[in-house]
Amino acid sequence: MDMDDPESVVSPGGVGFDINCGVRLLRTNLLEGDVAPVKEQLTQMLFDHIPVGVGSKGMIPMTERELEEALEMGMDWSLREGYAWIEDKEHVEEFGRMVQADSSKVSDRAKKRGLPQLGTLGAGNHYAEIQVVDEIFDHHTASKMGITQIGQVCVMIHCGSRGLGHQVATDSLVAMEKAMARDNIAVNDRQLACARINSEDGQNYLAGMAAAANFAWVNRSAMTYLCRQAFAKTFGKSPRELDMHLIYDVSHNIAKIEEHVGSNFALFLAPPFPHLSPPQIDCKRGKKAPSSPPERFNSRLWAASPFNSRRLSVHRPAGSHWGDHGHLQLRANRHGKGHD
């Protein structure tokens, strides 16, 4: 959308309800053979540290004042509180903070939903997954990311802004339905309710969305901290000794303002819509890429990864809460759909 066009609109449904749902990847200096003897113990340790499921509550306490600060500061709050490494920010979009965030544009109900959820996966398609590098396509690029050999163990975390972001989107839909009636805007689906970008309703949404995006980065940083602690306790080494550095954190379900060809454009980034031109190599298969990214791929992740990884399998004892296919992962959809 051209920000200079008075007819341009912003839609919370177009951006996505789980604001700044995203994926981050951590590396380790461990190999599959190091993890295999303790994979059941490590899986349980991850479950003990990172709550999953609808209505899950986090292990990291947060006051109302701290929540307000996190909504404004994003990963700067995580860094200040000791839940992130200073170099983590260099590998996160926007350095983990959207400066236009305004916590006053986030409703009390949204804040109440998010307050107990710091450091939790939630539900839906979210997960924390231990992966093993299966193949390296571009050794030079992979080595720059700290991926140097087949069998190297990584951790991938997929989560967003939890109930807080969902409520921000829901609240905005109500306001935008009124805006559409006022401005004679018609859409085919209520969930695509929208408002002029430069209207008060549009600007209020973008400020609240940015605050929710900051919360998502704080949430993924908290889970990274908890994941590092789980590995440290399992292997008896510090996270830095295990080389648990962040490789990337890539967002979707987010709107950004960027300048292109001398004009400002609002970009709505929600899978499977591409942000960059289609890459030439499919990092998941090592084949030539089709003309557009496959469904459910984030195009930027797809273009950037010079290696392929797979989930590390583990046998599942009866009655456990491990992944439905016996993989060494925390799946968040065990209780059904949703983000609470």
Short mmCIF file of C-alpha atoms in Angstrom, two decimals:
data_model
loop_
_atom_site.label_atom_id
_atom_site.label_comp_id
_atom_site.label_asym_id
_atom_site.label_seq_id
_atom_site.Cartn_x
_atom_site.Cartn_y
_atom_site.Cartn_z
CA MET A 1 0.00 0.00 0.00
CA ASP A 2 1.29 3.44 -0.95
CA MET A 3 1.25 5.54 2.21
CA ASP A 4 0.85 8.68 0.11
CA ASP A 5 -2.39 7.41 -1.45
CA PRO A 6 -5.32 8.77 0.63
CA GLU A 7 -7.36 5.69 -0.34
CA SER A 8 -4.83 3.21 1.12
CA VAL A 9 -6.11 1.05 3.97
CA VAL A 10 -4.71 -1.16 6.71
CA SER A 11 -6.48 -4.36 7.79
CA PRO A 12 -5.72 -6.25 11.03
CA GLY A 13 -7.00 -9.40 9.37
CA GLY A 14 -4.61 -8.85 6.47
CA VAL A 15 -1.69 -8.49 8.85
CA GLY A 16 -2.76 -11.50 10.93
CA PHE A 17 -4.26 -12.09 14.34
CA ASP A 18 -1.14 -13.51 15.98
CA ILE A 19 0.85 -10.33 15.51
CA ASN A 20 4.57 -10.89 14.83
CA CYS A 21 4.31 -14.62 14.90
CA GLY A 22 7.82 -15.56 13.83
CA VAL A 23 10.57 -18.14 13.70
CA ARG A 24 13.99 -18.00 15.32
CA LEU A 25 16.89 -20.41 15.01
CA LEU A 26 19.62 -21.06 17.58
CA ARG A 27 22.79 -22.99 16.90
CA THR A 28 24.81 -25.14 19.29
CA ASN A 29 28.22 -26.79 19.11
CA LEU A 30 26.61 -30.13 19.95
CA LEU A 31 26.30 -33.01 17.52
CA GLU A 32 23.49 -35.52 17.21
CA GLY A 33 25.66 -38.09 18.99
CA ASP A 34 26.00 -35.75 22.00
CA VAL A 35 22.23 -35.34 22.33
CA ALA A 36 21.10 -38.90 21.57
CA PRO A 37 21.99 -40.40 25.00
CA VAL A 38 20.08 -37.67 26.88
CA LYS A 39 17.30 -36.78 24.44
CA GLU A 40 14.48 -37.94 26.72
CA GLN A 41 15.96 -35.97 29.61
CA LEU A 42 16.44 -32.91 27.42
CA THR A 43 12.89 -33.12 26.11
CA GLN A 44 11.49 -33.21 29.63
CA MET A 45 13.77 -30.35 30.68
CA LEU A 46 12.40 -28.23 27.83
CA PHE A 47 8.84 -29.05 28.88
CA ASP A 48 9.69 -28.10 32.46
CA HIS A 49 10.97 -24.71 31.31
CA ILE A 50 8.62 -23.72 28.44
CA PRO A 51 4.86 -24.08 29.10
CA VAL A 52 2.69 -25.05 26.13
CA GLY A 53 -1.02 -25.23 25.33
CA VAL A 54 -4.09 -23.03 25.51
CA GLY A 55 -4.06 -20.76 28.58
CA SER A 56 -0.50 -21.70 29.55
CA LYS A 57 1.24 -19.37 31.98
CA GLY A 58 4.93 -18.55 31.97
CA MET A 59 7.65 -19.11 34.55
CA ILE A 60 8.98 -15.55 34.26
CA PRO A 61 7.05 -13.15 36.51
CA MET A 62 6.04 -9.80 35.04
CA THR A 63 4.37 -6.81 36.67
CA GLU A 64 1.97 -4.46 34.90
CA ARG A 65 4.65 -1.77 34.80
CA GLU A 66 7.16 -4.20 33.29
CA LEU A 67 4.62 -5.19 30.65
CA GLU A 68 4.14 -1.53 29.69
CA GLU A 69 7.91 -1.17 29.36
CA ALA A 70 8.22 -4.36 27.30
CA LEU A 71 5.50 -3.17 24.90
CA GLU A 72 7.45 0.04 24.30
CA MET A 73 11.01 -1.31 24.42
CA GLY A 74 10.83 -4.75 22.82
CA MET A 75 14.10 -6.65 23.04
CA ASP A 76 15.77 -3.70 24.74
CA TRP A 77 13.64 -4.68 27.73
CA SER A 78 14.77 -8.31 27.41
CA LEU A 79 18.39 -7.19 27.29
CA ARG A 80 18.00 -4.94 30.30
CA GLU A 81 16.37 -7.71 32.32
CA GLY A 82 19.00 -10.29 31.39
CA TYR A 83 16.83 -12.47 29.12
CA ALA A 84 18.82 -11.77 25.94
CA TRP A 85 22.42 -11.43 24.84
CA ILE A 86 23.44 -8.11 23.37
CA GLU A 87 24.43 -9.79 20.09
CA ASP A 88 20.97 -11.38 19.78
CA LYS A 89 19.53 -8.07 18.59
CA GLU A 90 21.83 -8.02 15.57
CA HIS A 91 20.07 -11.09 14.18
CA VAL A 92 16.47 -9.91 14.68
CA GLU A 93 14.34 -7.80 12.33
CA GLU A 94 14.10 -4.17 13.46
CA PHE A 95 16.70 -5.16 16.08
CA GLY A 96 13.74 -6.51 18.04
CA ARG A 97 12.01 -3.17 18.56
CA MET A 98 9.44 -1.15 16.62
CA VAL A 99 9.99 2.36 17.92
CA GLN A 100 6.53 3.58 16.85
CA ALA A 101 4.92 1.30 19.45
CA ASP A 102 2.46 2.97 21.83
CA SER A 103 1.34 0.86 24.77
CA SER A 104 -1.61 3.20 25.37
CA LYS A 105 -3.13 1.84 22.14
CA VAL A 106 -3.24 -1.65 23.65
CA SER A 107 -6.43 -2.32 25.59
CA ASP A 108 -6.50 -3.34 29.23
CA ARG A 109 -8.01 -6.68 28.20
CA ALA A 110 -5.14 -7.35 25.82
CA LYS A 111 -2.61 -6.50 28.53
CA LYS A 112 -4.41 -8.73 31.01
CA ARG A 113 -4.24 -11.64 28.57
CA GLY A 114 -0.54 -11.12 27.86
CA LEU A 115 0.66 -10.43 31.41
CA PRO A 116 0.95 -14.08 32.58
CA GLN A 117 2.07 -15.47 29.20
CA LEU A 118 5.69 -14.35 28.91
CA GLY A 119 7.89 -17.26 27.86
CA THR A 120 5.08 -19.55 26.65
CA LEU A 121 4.42 -21.22 23.31
CA GLY A 122 0.64 -21.16 23.40
CA ALA A 123 -1.35 -23.24 20.93
CA GLY A 124 -2.01 -23.46 17.21
CA ASN A 125 0.97 -24.39 15.06
CA HIS A 126 3.65 -23.14 17.46
CA TYR A 127 6.60 -25.24 18.55
CA ALA A 128 10.09 -25.38 20.04
CA GLU A 129 12.01 -28.01 18.14
CA ILE A 130 15.47 -29.53 18.30
CA GLN A 131 16.83 -30.03 14.81
CA VAL A 132 19.86 -31.68 13.23
CA VAL A 133 21.66 -30.28 10.19
CA ASP A 134 21.13 -32.78 7.40
CA GLU A 135 22.83 -31.12 4.46
CA ILE A 136 24.80 -27.94 3.76
CA PHE A 137 24.24 -26.34 0.36
CA ASP A 138 26.42 -23.24 0.76
CA HIS A 139 29.34 -23.90 3.10
CA HIS A 140 30.64 -20.33 3.03
CA THR A 141 27.31 -18.76 4.02
CA ALA A 142 26.50 -21.50 6.53
CA SER A 143 29.88 -21.08 8.23
CA LYS A 144 29.15 -17.37 8.67
CA MET A 145 26.05 -18.47 10.59
CA GLY A 146 28.08 -20.88 12.72
CA ILE A 147 26.81 -23.99 10.92
CA THR A 148 29.92 -25.97 10.09
CA GLN A 149 29.11 -29.67 9.90
CA ILE A 150 26.48 -32.31 9.23
CA GLY A 151 24.84 -33.54 12.41
CA GLN A 152 25.13 -30.19 14.21
CA VAL A 153 22.24 -29.58 16.61
CA CYS A 154 20.05 -26.46 16.33
CA VAL A 155 16.90 -25.24 18.08
CA MET A 156 13.98 -23.61 16.24
CA ILE A 157 11.26 -21.65 18.05
CA HIS A 158 8.00 -20.63 16.36
CA CYS A 159 5.67 -18.40 18.36
CA GLY A 160 4.10 -14.94 18.46
CA SER A 161 2.44 -12.39 20.71
CA ARG A 162 0.05 -14.83 22.38
CA GLY A 163 -3.33 -13.60 23.63
CA LEU A 164 -2.14 -10.00 23.74
CA GLY A 165 -1.59 -9.74 19.99
CA HIS A 166 -4.79 -11.59 19.21
CA GLN A 167 -6.76 -9.17 21.37
CA VAL A 168 -5.13 -6.14 19.73
CA ALA A 169 -6.33 -7.42 16.35
CA THR A 170 -9.81 -8.23 17.68
CA ASP A 171 -10.20 -4.82 19.30
CA SER A 172 -9.10 -3.11 16.10
CA LEU A 173 -11.68 -4.96 14.01
CA VAL A 174 -14.47 -3.43 16.11
CA ALA A 175 -13.10 0.08 15.62
CA MET A 176 -12.55 -0.47 11.91
CA GLU A 177 -16.07 -1.71 11.27
CA LYS A 178 -17.23 1.70 12.45
CA ALA A 179 -14.58 3.38 10.28
CA MET A 180 -15.77 1.48 7.19
CA ALA A 181 -19.33 2.62 7.77
CA ARG A 182 -18.14 6.19 8.16
CA ASP A 183 -15.87 6.16 5.08
CA ASN A 184 -18.09 3.98 2.84
CA ILE A 185 -15.58 1.11 2.60
CA ALA A 186 -16.94 -2.34 1.72
CA VAL A 187 -15.18 -5.72 2.11
CA ASN A 188 -16.30 -9.29 1.46
CA ASP A 189 -15.28 -10.66 4.86
CA ARG A 190 -15.71 -9.07 8.29
CA GLN A 191 -12.25 -10.27 9.28
CA LEU A 192 -10.83 -8.03 6.57
CA ALA A 193 -12.34 -4.92 8.13
CA CYS A 194 -10.02 -1.98 7.48
CA ALA A 195 -9.47 1.75 7.85
CA ARG A 196 -7.58 4.38 5.91
CA ILE A 197 -3.92 4.06 6.89
CA ASN A 198 -3.55 7.74 7.67
CA SER A 199 -6.80 7.99 9.63
CA GLU A 200 -6.84 8.04 13.41
CA ASP A 201 -8.14 4.45 13.46
CA GLY A 202 -5.40 3.29 11.07
CA GLN A 203 -2.64 5.00 13.00
CA ASN A 204 -3.96 3.71 16.34
CA TYR A 205 -3.88 0.18 14.99
CA LEU A 206 -0.33 0.48 13.66
CA ALA A 207 0.86 1.82 17.03
CA GLY A 208 -0.88 -1.00 18.92
CA MET A 209 0.33 -3.58 16.41
CA ALA A 210 3.92 -2.37 16.92
CA ALA A 211 3.53 -2.77 20.68
CA ALA A 212 2.23 -6.31 20.20
CA ALA A 213 5.14 -7.01 17.85
CA ASN A 214 7.52 -5.87 20.57
CA PHE A 215 5.83 -8.26 23.00
CA ALA A 216 6.34 -11.12 20.55
CA TRP A 217 10.07 -10.43 20.36
CA VAL A 218 10.20 -10.27 24.16
CA ASN A 219 8.30 -13.57 24.32
CA ARG A 220 10.66 -15.35 21.90
CA SER A 221 13.62 -13.90 23.79
CA ALA A 222 12.21 -15.28 27.03
CA MET A 223 11.82 -18.73 25.47
CA THR A 224 15.36 -18.49 24.13
CA TYR A 225 16.58 -17.75 27.64
CA LEU A 226 14.62 -20.71 29.02
CA CYS A 227 15.86 -22.98 26.24
CA ARG A 228 19.45 -21.99 26.95
CA GLN A 229 18.90 -22.76 30.62
CA ALA A 230 17.43 -26.19 29.80
CA PHE A 231 20.44 -27.10 27.65
CA ALA A 232 22.87 -25.78 30.27
CA LYS A 233 21.31 -27.90 33.01
CA THR A 234 21.22 -30.99 30.81
CA PHE A 235 24.83 -30.78 29.59
CA GLY A 236 26.47 -29.13 32.60
CA LYS A 237 27.87 -26.24 30.56
CA SER A 238 26.92 -22.59 30.21
CA PRO A 239 24.89 -21.50 27.16
CA ARG A 240 27.95 -19.65 25.85
CA GLU A 241 30.10 -22.75 26.25
CA LEU A 242 27.45 -24.54 24.18
CA ASP A 243 27.67 -21.73 21.57
CA MET A 244 23.90 -21.16 21.72
CA HIS A 245 23.93 -18.05 19.55
CA LEU A 246 20.94 -16.75 17.66
CA ILE A 247 21.24 -17.23 13.89
CA TYR A 248 18.06 -15.38 12.90
CA ASP A 249 14.63 -14.27 14.04
CA VAL A 250 12.27 -13.64 11.11
CA SER A 251 8.77 -12.22 11.52
CA HIS A 252 5.50 -12.70 9.75
CA ASN A 253 2.05 -11.30 10.58
CA ILE A 254 3.46 -7.81 10.79
CA ALA A 255 3.13 -4.48 8.95
CA LYS A 256 6.13 -2.28 8.25
CA ILE A 257 6.63 1.06 6.57
CA GLU A 258 9.47 0.98 4.05
CA GLU A 259 10.66 3.38 1.37
CA HIS A 260 10.80 2.11 -2.21
CA VAL A 261 11.49 4.20 -5.33
CA GLY A 262 11.15 7.40 -3.34
CA SER A 263 7.76 6.57 -1.81
CA ASN A 264 6.71 5.09 1.52
CA PHE A 265 4.87 1.79 1.36
CA ALA A 266 3.15 -0.26 4.05
CA LEU A 267 4.10 -3.92 3.68
CA PHE A 268 1.82 -6.55 5.20
CA LEU A 269 3.92 -9.65 5.81
CA ALA A 270 1.82 -12.75 6.36
CA PRO A 271 2.72 -16.18 4.93
CA PRO A 272 2.74 -17.33 2.24
CA PHE A 273 3.07 -13.89 0.63
CA PRO A 274 6.65 -13.08 -0.44
CA HIS A 275 8.57 -10.06 0.81
CA LEU A 276 11.59 -10.63 -1.44
CA SER A 277 11.85 -11.96 -4.97
CA PRO A 278 11.68 -15.77 -5.17
CA PRO A 279 15.01 -17.44 -4.34
CA GLN A 280 16.80 -19.76 -6.72
CA ILE A 281 17.34 -22.64 -4.33
CA ASP A 282 14.77 -24.46 -2.22
CA CYS A 283 16.63 -24.80 1.08
CA LYS A 284 14.32 -27.60 2.20
CA ARG A 285 14.95 -29.80 -0.81
CA GLY A 286 18.11 -28.48 -2.49
CA LYS A 287 16.25 -28.10 -5.80
CA LYS A 288 15.58 -25.20 -8.12
CA ALA A 289 12.83 -23.05 -6.72
CA PRO A 290 9.42 -22.72 -8.38
CA SER A 291 8.14 -19.33 -9.50
CA SER A 292 6.65 -18.60 -6.08
CA PRO A 293 7.25 -19.91 -2.53
CA PRO A 294 5.33 -23.05 -1.55
CA GLU A 295 2.40 -22.72 0.82
CA ARG A 296 3.29 -21.98 4.45
CA PHE A 297 6.88 -21.04 3.64
CA ASN A 298 8.15 -17.69 4.85
CA SER A 299 9.89 -16.40 1.75
CA ARG A 300 12.69 -14.66 3.63
CA LEU A 301 13.54 -17.77 5.63
CA TRP A 302 13.29 -19.81 2.49
CA ALA A 303 15.71 -17.58 0.61
CA ALA A 304 18.25 -17.16 3.40
CA SER A 305 18.93 -20.64 4.73
CA PRO A 306 22.01 -22.26 3.16
CA PHE A 307 21.42 -25.60 4.88
CA ASN A 308 18.71 -28.16 5.50
CA SER A 309 17.81 -29.61 8.89
CA ARG A 310 15.49 -32.30 10.19
CA ARG A 311 13.79 -32.97 13.48
CA LEU A 312 15.60 -35.25 15.89
CA SER A 313 13.41 -38.30 16.54
CA VAL A 314 12.88 -39.70 20.00
CA HIS A 315 10.79 -42.59 21.30
CA ARG A 316 7.74 -41.48 23.26
CA PRO A 317 6.73 -43.29 26.45
CA ALA A 318 3.04 -43.85 27.09
CA GLY A 319 1.28 -40.90 28.67
CA SER A 320 3.95 -38.36 27.79
CA HIS A 321 3.29 -34.95 26.26
CA TRP A 322 5.78 -35.20 23.43
CA GLY A 323 5.09 -34.49 19.78
CA ASP A 324 2.41 -36.52 18.06
CA HIS A 325 4.99 -38.12 15.75
CA GLY A 326 7.55 -38.89 18.44
CA HIS A 327 9.89 -36.04 17.48
CA LEU A 328 12.05 -34.23 19.98
CA GLN A 329 9.89 -31.12 20.05
CA LEU A 330 7.34 -29.17 22.01
CA ARG A 331 4.18 -29.00 19.95
CA ALA A 332 1.64 -26.38 20.94
CA ASN A 333 -1.42 -27.81 19.17
CA ARG A 334 -2.05 -30.74 21.47
CA HIS A 335 -5.22 -29.08 22.79
CA GLY A 336 -6.54 -27.78 19.48
CA LYS A 337 -6.41 -24.52 17.60
CA GLY A 338 -6.02 -21.03 18.96
CA HIS A 339 -3.33 -18.78 20.40
CA ASP A 340 -4.31 -18.51 24.05
#
